[in-house]
Amino acid sequence: MLTPKLTAIRLPGIQRGYEPEQPIRFSHRLHAGEMQISCQYCHSGAERSRHAGIPAASVCMNCHRFVTAPLGAVRAEDELAAKENRPPRRVIAPELRKLYDALGLDDDLRRDPAKPQRPIAWVKVHNLPDFAYFDHRPHVAAGVACQTCHGPVETMERMRQVADLTMGWCVNCHRDANRTGIAGHPVYASIDCAVCHY
Amino acid sequence: MAEVAWLVRRPLIVGDKSVAQVTRDICAAMETRPSALWWAGFLAALSLLGLGVTAISYEISTGIGTWGENRTVGWAFDITNFVFWIGIGHAGTLISAILFLFRQRWRTSVNRAAEAMTIFAVMCAGIFPLIHMGRPWLAHWMFPYPNTRGSLWINFRSPLVWDFFAIATYLTISLTFWYVGLLPDLATIRDRTASPWRRRIAGILSLGWNGSTRTWQRYEVVYLLLAGLGTPLVVSVHTIVSWDFATSLIPGWHATIFPPYFVAGAIFSGMAMVLTLMIVARKTMQLEDYITPRHVDIMCKLIIATGGIVGLSYATEFFMALYSSNPYEQFVFLNRATGPLCWAYWTMVSCNVLVPQLLWFRRVRSNLVLVFVISIFVNIGMWFERFVIIVTSLHHDFLPSSWVSYRPTCIEVATLLGTFGLFFTCFLLFVRLVPVIAIGEVKAVVSHDKLSGGTHA
Amino acid sequence: MSAEGANRYWRALEERGAATAAEGPDEFAARREGIDLFLSRRGFLKAAGFGAAGALLASCARAPVQEAIPFLSAPEEIVPGHALYYASTCAGCSAACGMLVKSRDGRPIKLEGNAEHPLSRGALCAAGQASILGLYDSHRLRSPLHRGQRASWEEVDRAVGERIATISKNGGAVRFLSSTITGPTIRAEIDRFLGSFADGRHVVYDPLSCSAILDAHERTHGARVLPRYLFDRAEVIASFDADFLGTWIAPVEFAAAWRAGRDLEAKPPRFSYHVQIEPLLSVTGSKADRRIRIAPRELGPALSHLAGLLAKKAGLTFSSPPPADPELSAALATLADRLWQARRRSLVVCGSQDVATQVACNFANEILQNYGNTLDVERPSYQKQGNDRALQELLSEISAGKVAALFIAAANPVSELPGGENIAAALDKLPLVVSFASHRDETADHAHFVCPDHHPLESWSDAEPVAGIISVTQPVIRPLGQTRSLVETLSTWRGRPTPAYEIFQASWRSRIFARQSQETSFQRFWDRAVHDGVAAVEPARFSPRPFDVSAVKPAAPAKAGAAEGLSLVLYAKVAMLAGQHAENPWLQELPDPISKVAWDNYACLAPATAAALGVAEGDVVRLDFGAGSLELPAYVQPGQHDGVVAVALGYGRKGTARFAGIGPRWLDAEPSVGRDGLVGVDASGALELTDGVLRYVREGVRIAKTGRTRPLACTQTHHTITVPDMFAANGSVRRPVVQETTYAAWQGNPAAGREGEEAESEDLWPDDHPYNGHRWAMAIDLTACTGCSACVVACQVENNIPVVGRDEVRRHREMHWLRIDRYYSGSQAEVDVVYEPMLCQQCENAPCETVCPVLATVHSEEGLNEQVYNRCVGTRYCANNCPYKTRRFNWFNYPHQDPFANLVLNPDVAVRSRGVMEKCSFCVQRIQQAKIEAKQAGQPVADGAIQPACQQTCPAGAIVFGDLNDRSSRVAAAVANPRRFRVLEEMNVRPSVNYLRVVRNRDETDGEKSHG
């Protein structure tokens, strides 16, 4: 019962509100919010592995092979091209260019052997201590909404840690789940130490 | 009453002193410059303390592995020293609290020193529960506080937790008791001293003591209450310490006899330590008139008594083991007496059971040198008692496959010496800074008319 | 392999190759991530230490930024954090057991037995388990050497090419020296390479030689073959100094078969009768039903006499004088009877290197009509091909300087053979010496060129341990250094550089595909073989000549002449074998199953002999054997023949100098190496290579005390369950911590041998463990357990258990979560041995749980006794209060400095910091994994889906783990078994680990025979 009052003042090691700069200004609001892309389309690891994982650049390319810039910019180029009656040039948004550079693609999105391929070093937002073994799979299987732990991601321009990710936070959620069930159906969420610590 | 009548016949303080003289005699120690002897002792103690500090910091920075313990013997010197020092403390509490309630007026000459000893001993003891941890920097986890782990509390079933509280209480009460007892004397210092600094400090510490009857009366009441509070501690603390072992399932540890056995042992060792200190103190500080052979004599008798209980406990343990027909139990005790560590066992028996028997003879009791030597033997013996209980029970337990030997490392020995360093450093400072004898109380027993006129209490 | 499991393996290299080739950098990134993950874990645990102190500071600082680097384009089968298993072949020794390689995020982290493999049946030995560390060995050669200097492959190829050219021009002798290579492809490649020279020959030797067996079969069957021994079919096994459960030929295969031959739970129960006749107490001897100590020189005559007795029964005219010792001859007579009764279903094996003795052994098996039944020469074993005669010739050639070029692969003659320094000197004189060693070993130092081969986990290869059973080795990680596969190197020097993959596929297409019929398309056959890791094909049959009785000569009785002095017996330890694993710290720290000593070899003496010599354990003695002498500490070994001093091979290897600084460093620490800076003493100098066989026995050895002492790092100081008499009050002589009985008694009463009552009495504790879900438990069959210690290493690999070094082991601070208690009973001379694997018993009423002040060890709702490392403050109270002493304390921060070796750490298990208690967790990480997978599949956890590392690798299948609440589970059945008992039952701590009583095939029906 004391826990909420205590966590109101940020205790050592609690990273709630952590919102680091990312190498590419990727907007969850745009993708998950406006575009309504399901979380697991990109974070497919969530149901196959302990880590939800960060999508490989190839996953981004599924769409961004075609979508290279905001619609507005493309339209503008089309009109400009029409005015100058020339074939419209491919518009590449600056943030997306970073993606193409990482893959070593040229402006026509073809592999340019001259360009080196270098993976994108995203900054991890949700960090658990290394002695805590969290596994996404049972939570996804039980139907826990991603937002329960990650907050309203679909509204975030830049990814931010919403929950404080303390042990108490985990355990209390498990307790509640056992009482109220998840999404209507009853579940069993153990609070054994060895569920997370081994 | 018989006791009182007897007291009437022979004064507790010889060389019938005037009240003023008492003050002068006792304060002398603080007002003269320290003797060469004191300096020698102090430096010796200080260097031992230094050694201990080095050893402990090495252990904390490197790991418990710097001790001789192993997968089978998980506790050795650390807990042995802990129990030893806690035991030492008990005499002080006994003298100051129980003997006070029992109107044992001879205690007035020694209680101050004995209580000081208690505090210093508990300080020494307190070190070990801390440093014996693999991760002492997490010691605060032993304390129940609300936390963000959901909340994760401590294990109230664990004797170590009980220990934690027992010792904390013990230190607090002893400290308060000692300080309250000091009040009148602090006032005396305040009034006598020449140095302004001393006066100021003593002035603050003596809480504006003005020696009025009311002050005295309040004082007596508080003192009595504290004595009442202190009394159960004499029994409780070492009882709880003994539960560390008694509640476990290691043969040689889990024995119902442990609490009384430990308490008796504690007083036994404590008395011995008091004697050791007092005999030296009275000589070096010219307090022969206050700490008389009679005091020594009485404490010797206490030693015989408690020593007898301890000896009986040894015998009982052995008997119970053989009587139990529990092979593991039987083995442990036979192994103690005849196994690889039997030398420790027989040191213990000879120091704690055989040697004290000498004290039955008045001639021995009145020979202070002999008494001093005997008290040293008892101290050694009582340390070994704890060592025997802890190590011999562990090193050969249930599965023969895990039987191992144990040898202490230099670090462990240095740590033990270090605690002696701490103890004597504190004690030597104590004899310089406050009256070793409770002036106010002693005055109560100097003149006979006061005596027959009932007591302040 | 289940269909679901199937898609976890590679089907072909293309799939994998494509992925890795394209995504090279990312794969490494993924691996880097692995390292960071690990390093940060250690970082964290340190921080957790001092963190609390600096909490206030920490509170104003952010945690260090952690990067997550995804693939650019993820290969199909790789999901970060998800383990893949690839079928492959163990290269720990020439037995070639099948294995599955567990690969996490692109790095192999664990080897497991391949249950589909017909020989090893899902098991691996200790050496096999530990061999994965070799992949991450920072001392491995990363590039070829030319005269000891790093060189590029181009230079080496050019230089070697030129010399080869000149040699083949003027037809010099080219020799290829190797230990046994069972791979048909590699053998073919070597032959092809040698074929390009006028005088090329491939010489094979084994440091642990079985040459005499092959020679004997040449005499009796007309071909140098090693029969395949089928212990599972044998009802009576007579082993003359053949340690087939420990180190002889294929211990894993044999242990599994031997176990299958003694199955009390089978209907009807079968229990073979196993007699071991040996000079020293071997692992096999320790499991024998009847064990006879014998002087090495008596062995031949004894076996010959046995053959004579059998011949009489068969009505043949062959007899051999009985041995002097009447007791022995009586024992042989009874043995002969039992063998004879079990004709066709018996087996006589012999580990001697004396050809005549081996001939007698063949003769015995021939009379018993065992050929074709319990041993197979038509489908022989290829696991030992060494030819000591050829080796001897080669050595004389070398010393005569007649060899133009010498190629040495998978062999280290300078350190493994007698007269190593002479060989070394001779090598220096040869015009061209090329070694394919992966380390700068003793031989490589004298090679002009060292062309390091890949680690088996990096390369394609194959093996044919037994005719017709071919298993595949596939790469599971791209080479970590500039090494090159042997076959590739040879093809390059033949002038046709070909990638190993193509060589093997071509070889399989041409050689092996033809030998099978069930698959029609080669690709399908290949894919299946790679997927399963093994393929059964038509063996290259040959029909042996009918048994040639004329070859059999009665052995002369042992000449009394050699009687003075002791016989020095050189033996192999389970972990070290001939020393090929000497640089593996896990194996160095593994206590020997019998002596329980780690980090050393020593002179084993029988108690009587030691007493006579006035030698105590740890006294350094000098063994004088004419040709030289050895100085090593003595060890008193009960059950050994009085006339024998035994010394283990494989020690004193050059590479072990690396262990000088292993373990925690502090003021009182001692190095793990001896005075010469090496671990143990090299005893190979005492070997003899005379008239065509490598001999492991020397007669007439003098022994003397040097006055020095060297205390041994022994993990068990008291060796019997018997309390010394002086401490034994009325009737408390023997502790019932191990229970045993005899087969006869068991047949009468399956519960025979029970000591004390089942402690199912009323419990004073509140029953706060309902166990509504699972109830994990384990059962260990002590009848099956051979003490081989594979489980100990498996546990160490799985659970990131640190190596602490000799000094710490000597101080009784070894960290193994699982230890194997070994108890002797009987007299000092005639001992019975029991092994009792001892791990955390996961008690229901756990004494450790009540005493922990901070709740760092608590009971789970599934019956586990959980140890939470990050909560532990290290009071050690729990360990003191543990009656089984299975808890291990981190006395120091154990070094994990080698970032390369750290790649083997299991990311699913925390690395414990200093000051923390740890212990067996029943491999809870595997339990959680299986539960999660079951939950996803929406099915209950299947029995057997969870196998702790120890159970998974156990060759004897002695360990069963499962859910007691699942009535149909194997463990539930084991708990219901009348042989079941629990250690220290009377304490009522209710352990979850159950043991099944030891049963020995003996006639006396009193289960509890006297234990002195």
mmCIF file with all atom_site columns, C-alpha atoms in Angstrom, chain C residues 219-337:
data_model
loop_
_atom_site.group_PDB
_atom_site.id
_atom_site.type_symbol
_atom_site.label_atom_id
_atom_site.label_alt_id
_atom_site.label_comp_id
_atom_site.label_asym_id
_atom_site.label_entity_id
_atom_site.label_seq_id
_atom_site.pdbx_PDB_ins_code
_atom_site.Cartn_x
_atom_site.Cartn_y
_atom_site.Cartn_z
_atom_site.occupancy
_atom_site.B_iso_or_equiv
_atom_site.pdbx_formal_charge
_atom_site.auth_seq_id
_atom_site.auth_comp_id
_atom_site.auth_asym_id
_atom_site.auth_atom_id
_atom_site.pdbx_PDB_model_num
ATOM 1   C CA . ARG C 1 219 ? 45.737 -63.570 -36.374 1.00 0.00 ? 219 ARG C CA 1
ATOM 2   C CA . THR C 1 220 ? 42.431 -65.184 -35.575 1.00 0.00 ? 220 THR C CA 1
ATOM 3   C CA . HIS C 1 221 ? 40.128 -63.688 -38.210 1.00 0.00 ? 221 HIS C CA 1
ATOM 4   C CA . GLY C 1 222 ? 42.608 -62.647 -40.859 1.00 0.00 ? 222 GLY C CA 1
ATOM 5   C CA . ALA C 1 223 ? 41.859 -58.949 -40.722 1.00 0.00 ? 223 ALA C CA 1
ATOM 6   C CA . ARG C 1 224 ? 42.872 -56.032 -38.480 1.00 0.00 ? 224 ARG C CA 1
ATOM 7   C CA . VAL C 1 225 ? 39.402 -55.216 -37.232 1.00 0.00 ? 225 VAL C CA 1
ATOM 8   C CA . LEU C 1 226 ? 38.041 -53.950 -33.973 1.00 0.00 ? 226 LEU C CA 1
ATOM 9   C CA . PRO C 1 227 ? 34.846 -55.871 -33.252 1.00 0.00 ? 227 PRO C CA 1
ATOM 10  C CA . ARG C 1 228 ? 31.793 -53.952 -32.235 1.00 0.00 ? 228 ARG C CA 1
ATOM 11  C CA . TYR C 1 229 ? 30.947 -54.950 -28.652 1.00 0.00 ? 229 TYR C CA 1
ATOM 12  C CA . LEU C 1 230 ? 27.255 -55.286 -27.865 1.00 0.00 ? 230 LEU C CA 1
ATOM 13  C CA . PHE C 1 231 ? 27.110 -55.153 -24.074 1.00 0.00 ? 231 PHE C CA 1
ATOM 14  C CA . ASP C 1 232 ? 23.322 -54.919 -24.084 1.00 0.00 ? 232 ASP C CA 1
ATOM 15  C CA . ARG C 1 233 ? 23.085 -58.463 -25.437 1.00 0.00 ? 233 ARG C CA 1
ATOM 16  C CA . ALA C 1 234 ? 25.527 -59.886 -22.880 1.00 0.00 ? 234 ALA C CA 1
ATOM 17  C CA . GLU C 1 235 ? 24.137 -61.593 -19.794 1.00 0.00 ? 235 GLU C CA 1
ATOM 18  C CA . VAL C 1 236 ? 27.569 -62.397 -18.406 1.00 0.00 ? 236 VAL C CA 1
ATOM 19  C CA . ILE C 1 237 ? 30.362 -59.880 -18.912 1.00 0.00 ? 237 ILE C CA 1
ATOM 20  C CA . ALA C 1 238 ? 33.943 -60.763 -18.073 1.00 0.00 ? 238 ALA C CA 1
ATOM 21  C CA . SER C 1 239 ? 36.196 -57.752 -18.415 1.00 0.00 ? 239 SER C CA 1
ATOM 22  C CA . PHE C 1 240 ? 39.938 -58.200 -18.069 1.00 0.00 ? 240 PHE C CA 1
ATOM 23  C CA . ASP C 1 241 ? 41.157 -54.682 -17.314 1.00 0.00 ? 241 ASP C CA 1
ATOM 24  C CA . ALA C 1 242 ? 38.907 -53.097 -19.936 1.00 0.00 ? 242 ALA C CA 1
ATOM 25  C CA . ASP C 1 243 ? 37.488 -49.849 -18.509 1.00 0.00 ? 243 ASP C CA 1
ATOM 26  C CA . PHE C 1 244 ? 34.570 -49.835 -20.930 1.00 0.00 ? 244 PHE C CA 1
ATOM 27  C CA . LEU C 1 245 ? 32.408 -47.604 -18.742 1.00 0.00 ? 245 LEU C CA 1
ATOM 28  C CA . GLY C 1 246 ? 35.177 -45.062 -18.298 1.00 0.00 ? 246 GLY C CA 1
ATOM 29  C CA . THR C 1 247 ? 37.764 -44.651 -21.012 1.00 0.00 ? 247 THR C CA 1
ATOM 30  C CA . TRP C 1 248 ? 37.856 -47.757 -23.228 1.00 0.00 ? 248 TRP C CA 1
ATOM 31  C CA . ILE C 1 249 ? 36.985 -47.268 -26.952 1.00 0.00 ? 249 ILE C CA 1
ATOM 32  C CA . ALA C 1 250 ? 33.452 -45.810 -26.698 1.00 0.00 ? 250 ALA C CA 1
ATOM 33  C CA . PRO C 1 251 ? 32.419 -45.386 -23.055 1.00 0.00 ? 251 PRO C CA 1
ATOM 34  C CA . VAL C 1 252 ? 29.142 -43.585 -23.737 1.00 0.00 ? 252 VAL C CA 1
ATOM 35  C CA . GLU C 1 253 ? 27.920 -46.190 -26.213 1.00 0.00 ? 253 GLU C CA 1
ATOM 36  C CA . PHE C 1 254 ? 29.032 -48.999 -23.895 1.00 0.00 ? 254 PHE C CA 1
ATOM 37  C CA . ALA C 1 255 ? 27.574 -47.449 -20.762 1.00 0.00 ? 255 ALA C CA 1
ATOM 38  C CA . ALA C 1 256 ? 24.201 -47.050 -22.475 1.00 0.00 ? 256 ALA C CA 1
ATOM 39  C CA . ALA C 1 257 ? 24.330 -50.664 -23.681 1.00 0.00 ? 257 ALA C CA 1
ATOM 40  C CA . TRP C 1 258 ? 25.584 -51.990 -20.345 1.00 0.00 ? 258 TRP C CA 1
ATOM 41  C CA . ARG C 1 259 ? 22.728 -50.170 -18.652 1.00 0.00 ? 259 ARG C CA 1
ATOM 42  C CA . ALA C 1 260 ? 20.222 -51.640 -21.112 1.00 0.00 ? 260 ALA C CA 1
ATOM 43  C CA . GLY C 1 261 ? 21.537 -55.066 -20.057 1.00 0.00 ? 261 GLY C CA 1
ATOM 44  C CA . ARG C 1 262 ? 20.666 -54.462 -16.405 1.00 0.00 ? 262 ARG C CA 1
ATOM 45  C CA . ASP C 1 263 ? 17.144 -53.120 -16.293 1.00 0.00 ? 263 ASP C CA 1
ATOM 46  C CA . LEU C 1 264 ? 15.185 -54.128 -13.199 1.00 0.00 ? 264 LEU C CA 1
ATOM 47  C CA . GLU C 1 265 ? 12.088 -52.280 -14.385 1.00 0.00 ? 265 GLU C CA 1
ATOM 48  C CA . ALA C 1 266 ? 11.867 -54.218 -17.645 1.00 0.00 ? 266 ALA C CA 1
ATOM 49  C CA . LYS C 1 267 ? 9.313  -57.022 -17.894 1.00 0.00 ? 267 LYS C CA 1
ATOM 50  C CA . PRO C 1 268 ? 10.813 -59.486 -17.248 1.00 0.00 ? 268 PRO C CA 1
ATOM 51  C CA . PRO C 1 269 ? 13.722 -57.816 -15.436 1.00 0.00 ? 269 PRO C CA 1
ATOM 52  C CA . ARG C 1 270 ? 17.146 -58.446 -16.927 1.00 0.00 ? 270 ARG C CA 1
ATOM 53  C CA . PHE C 1 271 ? 20.338 -58.001 -14.968 1.00 0.00 ? 271 PHE C CA 1
ATOM 54  C CA . SER C 1 272 ? 23.664 -58.952 -16.456 1.00 0.00 ? 272 SER C CA 1
ATOM 55  C CA . TYR C 1 273 ? 26.423 -60.452 -14.313 1.00 0.00 ? 273 TYR C CA 1
ATOM 56  C CA . HIS C 1 274 ? 29.566 -58.360 -14.612 1.00 0.00 ? 274 HIS C CA 1
ATOM 57  C CA . VAL C 1 275 ? 32.981 -59.536 -13.437 1.00 0.00 ? 275 VAL C CA 1
ATOM 58  C CA . GLN C 1 276 ? 35.942 -57.169 -13.576 1.00 0.00 ? 276 GLN C CA 1
ATOM 59  C CA . ILE C 1 277 ? 39.475 -58.476 -13.260 1.00 0.00 ? 277 ILE C CA 1
ATOM 60  C CA . GLU C 1 278 ? 41.886 -55.550 -13.020 1.00 0.00 ? 278 GLU C CA 1
ATOM 61  C CA . PRO C 1 279 ? 44.978 -54.226 -11.271 1.00 0.00 ? 279 PRO C CA 1
ATOM 62  C CA . LEU C 1 280 ? 43.595 -50.841 -10.316 1.00 0.00 ? 280 LEU C CA 1
ATOM 63  C CA . LEU C 1 281 ? 40.154 -49.644 -9.368  1.00 0.00 ? 281 LEU C CA 1
ATOM 64  C CA . SER C 1 282 ? 38.588 -48.362 -12.562 1.00 0.00 ? 282 SER C CA 1
ATOM 65  C CA . VAL C 1 283 ? 35.171 -46.799 -13.035 1.00 0.00 ? 283 VAL C CA 1
ATOM 66  C CA . THR C 1 284 ? 34.074 -50.043 -14.628 1.00 0.00 ? 284 THR C CA 1
ATOM 67  C CA . GLY C 1 285 ? 35.493 -52.096 -11.788 1.00 0.00 ? 285 GLY C CA 1
ATOM 68  C CA . SER C 1 286 ? 33.631 -49.938 -9.329  1.00 0.00 ? 286 SER C CA 1
ATOM 69  C CA . LYS C 1 287 ? 30.350 -51.042 -10.925 1.00 0.00 ? 287 LYS C CA 1
ATOM 70  C CA . ALA C 1 288 ? 31.216 -54.724 -11.296 1.00 0.00 ? 288 ALA C CA 1
ATOM 71  C CA . ASP C 1 289 ? 29.208 -57.323 -9.405  1.00 0.00 ? 289 ASP C CA 1
ATOM 72  C CA . ARG C 1 290 ? 32.388 -59.241 -8.698  1.00 0.00 ? 290 ARG C CA 1
ATOM 73  C CA . ARG C 1 291 ? 35.773 -57.601 -8.794  1.00 0.00 ? 291 ARG C CA 1
ATOM 74  C CA . ILE C 1 292 ? 39.085 -59.413 -8.678  1.00 0.00 ? 292 ILE C CA 1
ATOM 75  C CA . ARG C 1 293 ? 42.360 -57.586 -8.075  1.00 0.00 ? 293 ARG C CA 1
ATOM 76  C CA . ILE C 1 294 ? 45.163 -58.974 -10.179 1.00 0.00 ? 294 ILE C CA 1
ATOM 77  C CA . ALA C 1 295 ? 48.772 -58.144 -10.876 1.00 0.00 ? 295 ALA C CA 1
ATOM 78  C CA . PRO C 1 296 ? 49.182 -56.930 -14.469 1.00 0.00 ? 296 PRO C CA 1
ATOM 79  C CA . ARG C 1 297 ? 51.545 -59.775 -15.364 1.00 0.00 ? 297 ARG C CA 1
ATOM 80  C CA . GLU C 1 298 ? 48.983 -62.308 -14.082 1.00 0.00 ? 298 GLU C CA 1
ATOM 81  C CA . LEU C 1 299 ? 46.338 -60.971 -16.437 1.00 0.00 ? 299 LEU C CA 1
ATOM 82  C CA . GLY C 1 300 ? 47.484 -62.872 -19.547 1.00 0.00 ? 300 GLY C CA 1
ATOM 83  C CA . PRO C 1 301 ? 47.875 -66.241 -17.857 1.00 0.00 ? 301 PRO C CA 1
ATOM 84  C CA . ALA C 1 302 ? 44.547 -65.796 -16.073 1.00 0.00 ? 302 ALA C CA 1
ATOM 85  C CA . LEU C 1 303 ? 42.677 -65.080 -19.295 1.00 0.00 ? 303 LEU C CA 1
ATOM 86  C CA . SER C 1 304 ? 44.485 -67.904 -21.046 1.00 0.00 ? 304 SER C CA 1
ATOM 87  C CA . HIS C 1 305 ? 43.571 -70.241 -18.195 1.00 0.00 ? 305 HIS C CA 1
ATOM 88  C CA . LEU C 1 306 ? 39.947 -69.139 -18.480 1.00 0.00 ? 306 LEU C CA 1
ATOM 89  C CA . ALA C 1 307 ? 40.041 -69.909 -22.186 1.00 0.00 ? 307 ALA C CA 1
ATOM 90  C CA . GLY C 1 308 ? 41.465 -73.312 -21.276 1.00 0.00 ? 308 GLY C CA 1
ATOM 91  C CA . LEU C 1 309 ? 38.636 -74.020 -18.853 1.00 0.00 ? 309 LEU C CA 1
ATOM 92  C CA . LEU C 1 310 ? 36.102 -73.044 -21.492 1.00 0.00 ? 310 LEU C CA 1
ATOM 93  C CA . ALA C 1 311 ? 37.889 -75.152 -24.089 1.00 0.00 ? 311 ALA C CA 1
ATOM 94  C CA . LYS C 1 312 ? 37.594 -78.157 -21.801 1.00 0.00 ? 312 LYS C CA 1
ATOM 95  C CA . LYS C 1 313 ? 33.850 -77.615 -21.556 1.00 0.00 ? 313 LYS C CA 1
ATOM 96  C CA . ALA C 1 314 ? 33.677 -77.352 -25.324 1.00 0.00 ? 314 ALA C CA 1
ATOM 97  C CA . GLY C 1 315 ? 35.703 -80.530 -25.620 1.00 0.00 ? 315 GLY C CA 1
ATOM 98  C CA . LEU C 1 316 ? 38.625 -78.844 -27.302 1.00 0.00 ? 316 LEU C CA 1
ATOM 99  C CA . THR C 1 317 ? 42.189 -79.756 -26.555 1.00 0.00 ? 317 THR C CA 1
ATOM 100 C CA . PHE C 1 318 ? 43.591 -76.555 -25.163 1.00 0.00 ? 318 PHE C CA 1
ATOM 101 C CA . SER C 1 319 ? 44.720 -75.944 -21.662 1.00 0.00 ? 319 SER C CA 1
ATOM 102 C CA . SER C 1 320 ? 46.757 -73.351 -19.868 1.00 0.00 ? 320 SER C CA 1
ATOM 103 C CA . PRO C 1 321 ? 48.266 -73.632 -16.379 1.00 0.00 ? 321 PRO C CA 1
ATOM 104 C CA . PRO C 1 322 ? 46.181 -72.154 -13.547 1.00 0.00 ? 322 PRO C CA 1
ATOM 105 C CA . PRO C 1 323 ? 47.509 -69.042 -11.834 1.00 0.00 ? 323 PRO C CA 1
ATOM 106 C CA . ALA C 1 324 ? 49.485 -69.438 -8.634  1.00 0.00 ? 324 ALA C CA 1
ATOM 107 C CA . ASP C 1 325 ? 46.828 -67.791 -6.498  1.00 0.00 ? 325 ASP C CA 1
ATOM 108 C CA . PRO C 1 326 ? 44.261 -70.518 -5.636  1.00 0.00 ? 326 PRO C CA 1
ATOM 109 C CA . GLU C 1 327 ? 41.592 -67.907 -4.881  1.00 0.00 ? 327 GLU C CA 1
ATOM 110 C CA . LEU C 1 328 ? 41.994 -66.485 -8.373  1.00 0.00 ? 328 LEU C CA 1
ATOM 111 C CA . SER C 1 329 ? 41.825 -69.852 -10.086 1.00 0.00 ? 329 SER C CA 1
ATOM 112 C CA . ALA C 1 330 ? 38.711 -70.718 -8.097  1.00 0.00 ? 330 ALA C CA 1
ATOM 113 C CA . ALA C 1 331 ? 37.140 -67.429 -9.163  1.00 0.00 ? 331 ALA C CA 1
ATOM 114 C CA . LEU C 1 332 ? 38.079 -68.156 -12.785 1.00 0.00 ? 332 LEU C CA 1
ATOM 115 C CA . ALA C 1 333 ? 36.497 -71.611 -12.528 1.00 0.00 ? 333 ALA C CA 1
ATOM 116 C CA . THR C 1 334 ? 33.162 -70.194 -11.349 1.00 0.00 ? 334 THR C CA 1
ATOM 117 C CA . LEU C 1 335 ? 33.412 -67.463 -13.968 1.00 0.00 ? 335 LEU C CA 1
ATOM 118 C CA . ALA C 1 336 ? 33.998 -70.104 -16.636 1.00 0.00 ? 336 ALA C CA 1
ATOM 119 C CA . ASP C 1 337 ? 30.855 -71.934 -15.503 1.00 0.00 ? 337 ASP C CA 1
#
